[in-house]
Amino acid sequence: MFNPFAKKPPLRGVLALYDDPDTLLTAAAQVRAHGFTGADAYTPYAVHGLSEALGIKKSWIPFVTLIMGLSGAGLGLYFQIWTSAYDWPINVGGKPFISLPAFIPITFECGVLIGGTMTLAALLVACGLPDFSTPVLDRSLTNDRFAIFIPESGRDWNEERTLQFLKGTNASELRVVRA
Amino acid sequence: MSHVSGTGNGNGSGNGHANGKPSEPAVIRLEPAAPPKYWTSLADLAGDPAVRDLQSREFRTPSEDPTEVPSRRDFLKFLGAGAAFAAAGCARKPVEKILPYLKAPEDVTPGNAVYYATTCGECPAACGALVKTREGRPIKLEGNPDHPLTQGRLCARGQGAVLNLYDPDRLKSPVVVDRATRAASAGTWGEIDKKAIRAFQQATEQGKAVVLLSGTITSPSTLALTHDFLSTFPAAEHVVYDAVSNDALARAQELSYGERLVPGYNFDKADLIISLGADFLATWLSPVEFARGYSRRRRPESGVMNRLVILEPSMSLTGTNADQRIRVRPEDLYPVAMALAHELLVREPRGGMAGDAGVVQALRAFPADGVETTAGLPQGTLTALANELWAARGRSLVVAGPQAAPAAHAVALQVAVNILNSALGNEGVTVTAATASRQSQGSEEAMTRLVERMRSGDVGVLLVQGANPAYTLPTAVGFAEALKRVPFVVSFAERLDETASLADVVAPDANFLESWNDHEPRRGVRSLTQPAISPLVDVRQFQESLLAWARYLGKGPLGASTASWHDWLKERWRTEVYAAADAAAPFEIFWEGSLRTGVVAVGTPAPSARPFRSGSTAGLPEPGTRADGSLTLVLYTPTSMYDGRSANNAWLQEVPDPVTKITWDNVALISPSRAKQLGLTGPTESELSSEVILVDAGHAKVEIPVHVQPGLHPDVVAIAIGYGRSAAGRVGNRVGQNAFMLAQATGGRIGTAGISVKVSNTGRRASVAMTQGHQSAENRPIIYETTFAEFQRDPRAGNESHGTLPSMWTRHKYAGHKWGMAIDLTSCIGCSACMVACRSENNIPAVGKKIILQGREMDWIRIDRYYSGDPENPDTVHQAMLCQHCENAPCETVCPVLATTHSSEGLNVQTYNRCVGTRYCSNNCPYKVRRFNWWEYSRVPEKSLRLVLNPDVTVRTRGIMEKCTMCVQRIRDGKEKAKALGVAVVDGDIQTACMQTCPTDAIVFGDLNDPLSRVAKLAKNDRGYHVLEELNTLPSITYQTKVRNREEANA
Amino acid sequence: MNEPMAVALGEPALIDSRKSFGDVSADVASPIEKKPGLLWKVAFGITLLLVGQFAVEVFLQLRLGIGVWGLNHPVGWAFDITNFVFWIGIGHAGTLISAILHLFRQRWRTGINRSAEAMTIFAVMTAGLFPLLHLGRTWFAYWLVPYPNWRYLWVNFRSPLVWDVFAVSTYLTISLCFWYVGLVPDFATLRDRSIGWKRGIYGLLSLGWRGSERHWQHYERAYMMLAGLSTPLVLSVHSIVSFDFATSLLPGWHTTIFPPYFVAGAIFSGFAMVVTLLVILRKVFKMEEYVTLHHLENMNKIILVTGMMVGYAYATEFFIAIYSGSQFERFTFFNRAGGPYAWAYWTMVTCNVIVPQLFWFKKLRRNIALMFVVSLLVNVGMWFERFTIIVTSLHRDFLPSIWGYYRPTIYDWSVLVGSFGFFFMWFLLFCRFFPTISIAEVKSVLWTAKLNAKADPKRLPEAEHV
Amino acid sequence: MSSLTGSRLLPLLVVAVLGAGAWAFLDSFSNIGYAPTQPIPFSHKIHAGTNKIPCLYCHSSAERSRHATIPAGNVCMNCHTVVATDKPNIQKLTSLYQSNQVVPWIRVHRLPDYVYFPHKWHVAKGIACQQCHGAVETMDVVKQVQPLKMGWCIGCHRQNKATQECNACHM
């Protein structure tokens, strides 16, 4: 079972804070060019182009929506046909037991319902939310500041060099994170 | 809700089944083996702690006892009681057998109905009836199919009569009234008897008369008993008085033919019926018999179709069915009748009577053109009618309403009718004295004479039975004042009615369902009344009271008799009916057989024409002059209320008047043109209230709401009698206005028409609970009609049905039965018997005026009444409208919870317990026949009213939809009966309640899949069509086009 | 980077570029962080009173029966379903603004979408009361849901009411999802601005949102997907609501144009309600810089367009009624315009077709007081549209014998008034405790504004200040 | 990891408790096991079991009517005027009977009032009484053993290809 309160593996790395998205975007491109893997950014809103800059893969959520939507619709239709024509067929207003036109609205609604709720579920799963254990790196990151985080990775990790590199990206503040 | 009645004990989510708490009948069973009196009673038991305990347990509310869910559980107790009850019935003294009907099961099995043959006691028409009982409770009245006159049919009032049995406002015991203070207190029978005996002795000592004042008594045995009883006293008289009287008719018969009687009328032998203000399809004499006879000769397919012409001032139910309707002021009815005779016998002398100088002399003053001028009729109207009559001589019938003409003309009008019938050779054919009616014997002259005698102090004891003169006699007669001069008055009324509250003692008579009796509605037809239940309250049958008193007095022919009334009746049958019936079997077998069939035909002399006494035309009034357009009042007898005797019956109050469609009220009817002139509008579709007008007849006045009634003569104001009772009970009190007050009493005659009145607007408004606000069918495909001539040329005439319409879907198969119905608009007269039958069969609550004003009436079957043509004298169509059981039912498709679905037998079934009450089905029903339970109608404080419920039909709870089920419980019963016998269901075995009672056979139910069934043939016949066919709902109900017997389609 | 595109299209800046990101957070959070003002308290008190009387009505109605309403035999639905359709319709503008405008990249939605979505949810909640309340046996409402039960009985999937159950519940669920997804980053902002228990609550509500770009990446896609689902959903919901009528066979109901007609009407009334709410909101909470005249004007344009669509539908109905040759149809429409309910019909036409014509004029489109009055009138008109459709079709249908007239009782009025109380109660609570403007999204357009300002400093004075 | 186990168990527990609650709630409607104490402790075990009196001897209407009916007092007295007259309960029964009173039995099996259940057709089809009422001949105190719910009816009707029309039972 998924536990939002369970402790996550510790967060270690270097955080660079920026005051405006322009600088952030430029820095992100540099981070990627410099070959840092697993770098992440924290922004108060979705800054367009940032994922591309950081080389983050495209989200797989649309596939969930599509597949779940279609299965929802299929299940809805199947359920209607099964209850109306097989489980207990009842003559209603002289209509055929499988009154397909009448089943369309619910088929559609089932598709949307399952597709939509599963999209939300997929978002939570993809982001690992809810997650109350990861520390807030800085309160301003949901307000007016932007950050790039380069996690400690592998044996050839060099904190000093990373800090040095980030200083060169016009970061307004640098922090070493040991959470 | 004071007006609610006839509902059950619905509880919570479930619908309390109509089981009826085991109140009175169950208790009676617990009576000690030898009860002190003839009838066991509640009062006797009240002291018994065991009974008190049982009662308290029976009526415990569910919350008091968590282990017990009330209704069903009580029902079972009651079921167990059922068998014992039958046994207790046998233990009664005297020991009687109550025999079931021939085809009914041998004994009482809980859950199975037992039918008893009896006679309807609602009015003196005395139609044959069957009482359906369940576990010892009468729950429904149906016509007795073996009865030669009514052939298994009942009218609306007959269908409603069963409710009177359970009326909580019936007297529960004898009552002693203090005449000074008019305070009534419960008495005992011993007390009553003592008082009565003393009064009888005093009257005898003082030489004062003992007078029995009764309504018409159709029972020969009762008449014999009263005769024997009265003969005990030196001065005694039996005065018969009917509020709705045929005195003028009987008097005219006496003048014209020598014997005072009301003849038998054979409407089934008449091709041309002319009615001068006689409402014979609704209220006159024997409406069920007449409607049946009338409709039997009104089958277009048979090639013969009678023609009905009515000349009337008001708009009666018969008038709405007329092929030709001529509006005549009440004062002109007599001249018009005379003018018709003038045409036949004077202007163009035809037939034997033309040689009768006396008659011809009397007719001279009535030339047709002159009368047409004074009556405001188009020239030639009467000539044409007379020619028609002559063409149909011997096959025609002229009748006149004894109360339709002013008092001064009442007898004269009837004499004129006698002239016509004799001249046309109808006498002895369509009018027969050999089968004379006993259904109306009242004499207005005798009544007014009695009031004089009472006033003079001549009357020592007055016994009042089956009459309510304090209510029905016009104030001018002074009955109440005269009554004060009578030292001792006994009333036999079953309630403390207007007259009973003026009496000294009330010795409540038993309801007819608790009584023994016999009836002879027409000479040669003897029927029996047998109790279907022991009295629910401490009452004693009227005859039993007379016998008891005679015994106490110890004098006269009854003085030594120890017989009970039952013995007496049986003995009369032994000596009288058994002898005349010429039966082969021993008497006991004959008696039991008579109880089973309920009716015995005794031989009558062959009908023959009586010679007309020409002397009877002497002294007939002269023709009047042309009316000045002043208003004249007509008091008419309403279909459901009759003379107001059952005003406390909510079922009957709730039946809309078939013409006005107004419930719970009487109103003043005026014609559209007069309304316009007076600036009155009456109630409308969107405004169920109306101006209150003051109708001033000089000697009396009433304030009453007005209704604009098409078809009324512009000079006429018509008001229904039978309303405005002050002592009918909680339901019937203060419903409408008492119009009897407006009647005139002149020359020993009560005049109910042609009373000059003034009308003024009071400026106030009153609500009018009208169930149909829109009068026109708006040329929609609802009603198709044609004329008989057109029909003979092309049987499809007027029928715009197209047969099958295309559909997206293939139709479902109905392999077994497929129930359906056919309704013939030509036959349907709108009498509304089906509405009350349906209400009784299906536990439909009466909801009361307030709720009807909210547009929430509950009838499953209603009669739609549409007018067409000239609003001043429109054509009328009555259309019974009920669930059409559409094959493509629009209601079913929209129900979200599958509460209404289609059965494999083609029924549109409603599962009440599944219904959540979206009302979508009703919205989507093009016929709007579904009824919603807006309130909890099943919660009735009066437990006795629950006893009338049919246990086979679920009582509906609040918040659910209900509608016609085509009496699915009757279908089930019919199928179960056939299955038990191992045979197929035969057409006619299963009848819906509406079909069963329809006096004109307009409703036919059956299996559409059975090619031999009547309904299958009717569904395919050329007149058959579906209402709103273009919607392709494929109704299971086929209507037959309305055929009118006249020249043009829309005259 | 295609953000300056809007500038190229000549769209005025949506927000003053002199605002900082921090200003946005502070401005939006201010009603939440401050004590409520007197105006809010009074308004909330009134709504509580209305809800209270509504509760009394519901209690009495459940106890006594649906008979307390003025419904009768031909008129089985009136205020109840009128209110239902009205509120469902109101809800549609919210989804439209948030989803459809999102898909069409109408960036001006950012200032108004949050409150519009909230309005959607509260309107659907209000609407959802009526299918329950209008039942004769409300306590069995769950029978409309196909769940396995010991009766072995399912529901009738051919009934539009079951479609409604699915449509309305799906609509509410998806709207909630969509709304909540939008709120998550803002809750994180609020969390990081607050301390103590408030921080705990907003922390829980934010699900631990950190603003990580990996999350934003999924978030943006999921948001887009939800918008993509909501768009056909919103069209389907009102189509299905219209099927309640369109699939019946009642003249005046049985009409193929109902789905688009109802959707247009829903958007029309919904936008009017958004205008009503925003005019108040921006004034009371001093959000004029976020909800600008430009926003309001855009909405007024939509009101004008949809109003004419609705007017066109009225005309079409009449034309078809005459042209079809069906005497029932013809009668129904003539009865609407000239029968006993003509007053309702002409109220509807006046409010819905004639009044919005004022918005042809730019001056009037940008007049706050006028647009407020117009938006109220449009809502009155749209309520009467549903009333007209429902009641005038029912009160005189096929058989003239059962024609009748419907008069609302005090209970009917109580329900109507109570539904407004219920709706506004939720909306006031929303204003008080939720960010009424999407903080994250406004920041994204703020950046656009800043970029614009940088690119073309001359444009700055043109930014709207009201 | 105890916290992880805990976190796995907690939701499962919640689901289990909710499910059990729902089941108990639904089951509370079925009345299975209802066995009220009767005013006279009539034992079906003695009558129908030991003495092998046929059900229909007392419940005679079951063949002829929709109701099986509780036998009338005189049916009891058919035997108990001579049998076991010394037992106090029989004396109670006798004295009730002689004072024209019936035993106020407490009902065990109850269908809602909107259900039409014809005993006669079920008896005619040869369905044993025990199928719905349980092995009454082994019960000292009669107990409800079947749920008597619509689904239970329908299950049997489906199995036996009997009618599934709504109006077969609801009218």
mmCIF file with all atom_site columns, N, CA and C in Angstrom, chain B residues 899-920:
data_model
loop_
_atom_site.group_PDB
_atom_site.id
_atom_site.type_symbol
_atom_site.label_atom_id
_atom_site.label_alt_id
_atom_site.label_comp_id
_atom_site.label_asym_id
_atom_site.label_entity_id
_atom_site.label_seq_id
_atom_site.pdbx_PDB_ins_code
_atom_site.Cartn_x
_atom_site.Cartn_y
_atom_site.Cartn_z
_atom_site.occupancy
_atom_site.B_iso_or_equiv
_atom_site.pdbx_formal_charge
_atom_site.auth_seq_id
_atom_site.auth_comp_id
_atom_site.auth_asym_id
_atom_site.auth_atom_id
_atom_site.pdbx_PDB_model_num
ATOM 1  N N  . ALA B 1 899 ? -39.861 0.801   -12.718 1.00 0.00 ? 899 ALA B N  1
ATOM 2  C CA . ALA B 1 899 ? -41.074 0.631   -11.924 1.00 0.00 ? 899 ALA B CA 1
ATOM 3  C C  . ALA B 1 899 ? -42.274 0.414   -12.818 1.00 0.00 ? 899 ALA B C  1
ATOM 4  N N  . THR B 1 900 ? -42.208 0.898   -14.034 1.00 0.00 ? 900 THR B N  1
ATOM 5  C CA . THR B 1 900 ? -43.298 0.617   -14.957 1.00 0.00 ? 900 THR B CA 1
ATOM 6  C C  . THR B 1 900 ? -42.712 -0.064  -16.175 1.00 0.00 ? 900 THR B C  1
ATOM 7  N N  . THR B 1 901 ? -43.206 -1.255  -16.432 1.00 0.00 ? 901 THR B N  1
ATOM 8  C CA . THR B 1 901 ? -42.645 -2.094  -17.488 1.00 0.00 ? 901 THR B CA 1
ATOM 9  C C  . THR B 1 901 ? -43.781 -2.802  -18.207 1.00 0.00 ? 901 THR B C  1
ATOM 10 N N  . HIS B 1 902 ? -43.422 -3.575  -19.205 1.00 0.00 ? 902 HIS B N  1
ATOM 11 C CA . HIS B 1 902 ? -44.449 -4.260  -19.968 1.00 0.00 ? 902 HIS B CA 1
ATOM 12 C C  . HIS B 1 902 ? -44.465 -5.734  -19.615 1.00 0.00 ? 902 HIS B C  1
ATOM 13 N N  . SER B 1 903 ? -45.655 -6.262  -19.394 1.00 0.00 ? 903 SER B N  1
ATOM 14 C CA . SER B 1 903 ? -45.738 -7.681  -19.072 1.00 0.00 ? 903 SER B CA 1
ATOM 15 C C  . SER B 1 903 ? -45.799 -8.480  -20.371 1.00 0.00 ? 903 SER B C  1
ATOM 16 N N  . SER B 1 904 ? -45.562 -9.765  -20.252 1.00 0.00 ? 904 SER B N  1
ATOM 17 C CA . SER B 1 904 ? -45.589 -10.610 -21.452 1.00 0.00 ? 904 SER B CA 1
ATOM 18 C C  . SER B 1 904 ? -47.009 -10.770 -21.966 1.00 0.00 ? 904 SER B C  1
ATOM 19 N N  . GLU B 1 905 ? -47.972 -10.250 -21.232 1.00 0.00 ? 905 GLU B N  1
ATOM 20 C CA . GLU B 1 905 ? -49.354 -10.324 -21.697 1.00 0.00 ? 905 GLU B CA 1
ATOM 21 C C  . GLU B 1 905 ? -49.854 -8.959  -22.148 1.00 0.00 ? 905 GLU B C  1
ATOM 22 N N  . GLY B 1 906 ? -48.917 -8.086  -22.454 1.00 0.00 ? 906 GLY B N  1
ATOM 23 C CA . GLY B 1 906 ? -49.284 -6.817  -23.055 1.00 0.00 ? 906 GLY B CA 1
ATOM 24 C C  . GLY B 1 906 ? -49.780 -5.767  -22.082 1.00 0.00 ? 906 GLY B C  1
ATOM 25 N N  . LEU B 1 907 ? -49.616 -6.014  -20.796 1.00 0.00 ? 907 LEU B N  1
ATOM 26 C CA . LEU B 1 907 ? -50.060 -5.007  -19.825 1.00 0.00 ? 907 LEU B CA 1
ATOM 27 C C  . LEU B 1 907 ? -48.920 -4.060  -19.522 1.00 0.00 ? 907 LEU B C  1
ATOM 28 N N  . ASN B 1 908 ? -49.285 -2.836  -19.316 1.00 0.00 ? 908 ASN B N  1
ATOM 29 C CA . ASN B 1 908 ? -48.339 -1.854  -18.826 1.00 0.00 ? 908 ASN B CA 1
ATOM 30 C C  . ASN B 1 908 ? -48.469 -1.904  -17.313 1.00 0.00 ? 908 ASN B C  1
ATOM 31 N N  . VAL B 1 909 ? -47.499 -2.538  -16.662 1.00 0.00 ? 909 VAL B N  1
ATOM 32 C CA . VAL B 1 909 ? -47.659 -2.771  -15.231 1.00 0.00 ? 909 VAL B CA 1
ATOM 33 C C  . VAL B 1 909 ? -46.857 -1.757  -14.435 1.00 0.00 ? 909 VAL B C  1
ATOM 34 N N  . GLN B 1 910 ? -47.425 -1.409  -13.316 1.00 0.00 ? 910 GLN B N  1
ATOM 35 C CA . GLN B 1 910 ? -46.784 -0.434  -12.434 1.00 0.00 ? 910 GLN B CA 1
ATOM 36 C C  . GLN B 1 910 ? -46.431 -1.154  -11.146 1.00 0.00 ? 910 GLN B C  1
ATOM 37 N N  . THR B 1 911 ? -45.155 -1.190  -10.822 1.00 0.00 ? 911 THR B N  1
ATOM 38 C CA . THR B 1 911 ? -44.720 -1.827  -9.581  1.00 0.00 ? 911 THR B CA 1
ATOM 39 C C  . THR B 1 911 ? -44.574 -0.739  -8.537  1.00 0.00 ? 911 THR B C  1
ATOM 40 N N  . TYR B 1 912 ? -45.595 -0.626  -7.691  1.00 0.00 ? 912 TYR B N  1
ATOM 41 C CA . TYR B 1 912 ? -45.654 0.518   -6.781  1.00 0.00 ? 912 TYR B CA 1
ATOM 42 C C  . TYR B 1 912 ? -44.430 0.567   -5.870  1.00 0.00 ? 912 TYR B C  1
ATOM 43 N N  . ASN B 1 913 ? -44.036 -0.607  -5.388  1.00 0.00 ? 913 ASN B N  1
ATOM 44 C CA . ASN B 1 913 ? -42.991 -0.605  -4.388  1.00 0.00 ? 913 ASN B CA 1
ATOM 45 C C  . ASN B 1 913 ? -41.627 -0.267  -4.976  1.00 0.00 ? 913 ASN B C  1
ATOM 46 N N  . ARG B 1 914 ? -41.526 -0.226  -6.297  1.00 0.00 ? 914 ARG B N  1
ATOM 47 C CA . ARG B 1 914 ? -40.273 0.152   -6.924  1.00 0.00 ? 914 ARG B CA 1
ATOM 48 C C  . ARG B 1 914 ? -40.269 1.639   -7.289  1.00 0.00 ? 914 ARG B C  1
ATOM 49 N N  . CYS B 1 915 ? -41.428 2.242   -7.316  1.00 0.00 ? 915 CYS B N  1
ATOM 50 C CA . CYS B 1 915 ? -41.539 3.615   -7.804  1.00 0.00 ? 915 CYS B CA 1
ATOM 51 C C  . CYS B 1 915 ? -40.868 4.586   -6.837  1.00 0.00 ? 915 CYS B C  1
ATOM 52 N N  . VAL B 1 916 ? -40.067 5.485   -7.382  1.00 0.00 ? 916 VAL B N  1
ATOM 53 C CA . VAL B 1 916 ? -39.457 6.504   -6.546  1.00 0.00 ? 916 VAL B CA 1
ATOM 54 C C  . VAL B 1 916 ? -40.144 7.854   -6.720  1.00 0.00 ? 916 VAL B C  1
ATOM 55 N N  . GLY B 1 917 ? -41.031 7.935   -7.709  1.00 0.00 ? 917 GLY B N  1
ATOM 56 C CA . GLY B 1 917 ? -41.835 9.145   -7.839  1.00 0.00 ? 917 GLY B CA 1
ATOM 57 C C  . GLY B 1 917 ? -41.197 10.274  -8.617  1.00 0.00 ? 917 GLY B C  1
ATOM 58 N N  . THR B 1 918 ? -40.620 9.965   -9.775  1.00 0.00 ? 918 THR B N  1
ATOM 59 C CA . THR B 1 918 ? -40.056 11.058  -10.577 1.00 0.00 ? 918 THR B CA 1
ATOM 60 C C  . THR B 1 918 ? -41.147 11.817  -11.327 1.00 0.00 ? 918 THR B C  1
ATOM 61 N N  . ARG B 1 919 ? -42.282 11.160  -11.542 1.00 0.00 ? 919 ARG B N  1
ATOM 62 C CA . ARG B 1 919 ? -43.425 11.705  -12.287 1.00 0.00 ? 919 ARG B CA 1
ATOM 63 C C  . ARG B 1 919 ? -43.113 11.888  -13.775 1.00 0.00 ? 919 ARG B C  1
ATOM 64 N N  . TYR B 1 920 ? -41.957 11.429  -14.193 1.00 0.00 ? 920 TYR B N  1
ATOM 65 C CA . TYR B 1 920 ? -41.577 11.546  -15.601 1.00 0.00 ? 920 TYR B CA 1
ATOM 66 C C  . TYR B 1 920 ? -42.565 10.759  -16.460 1.00 0.00 ? 920 TYR B C  1
#
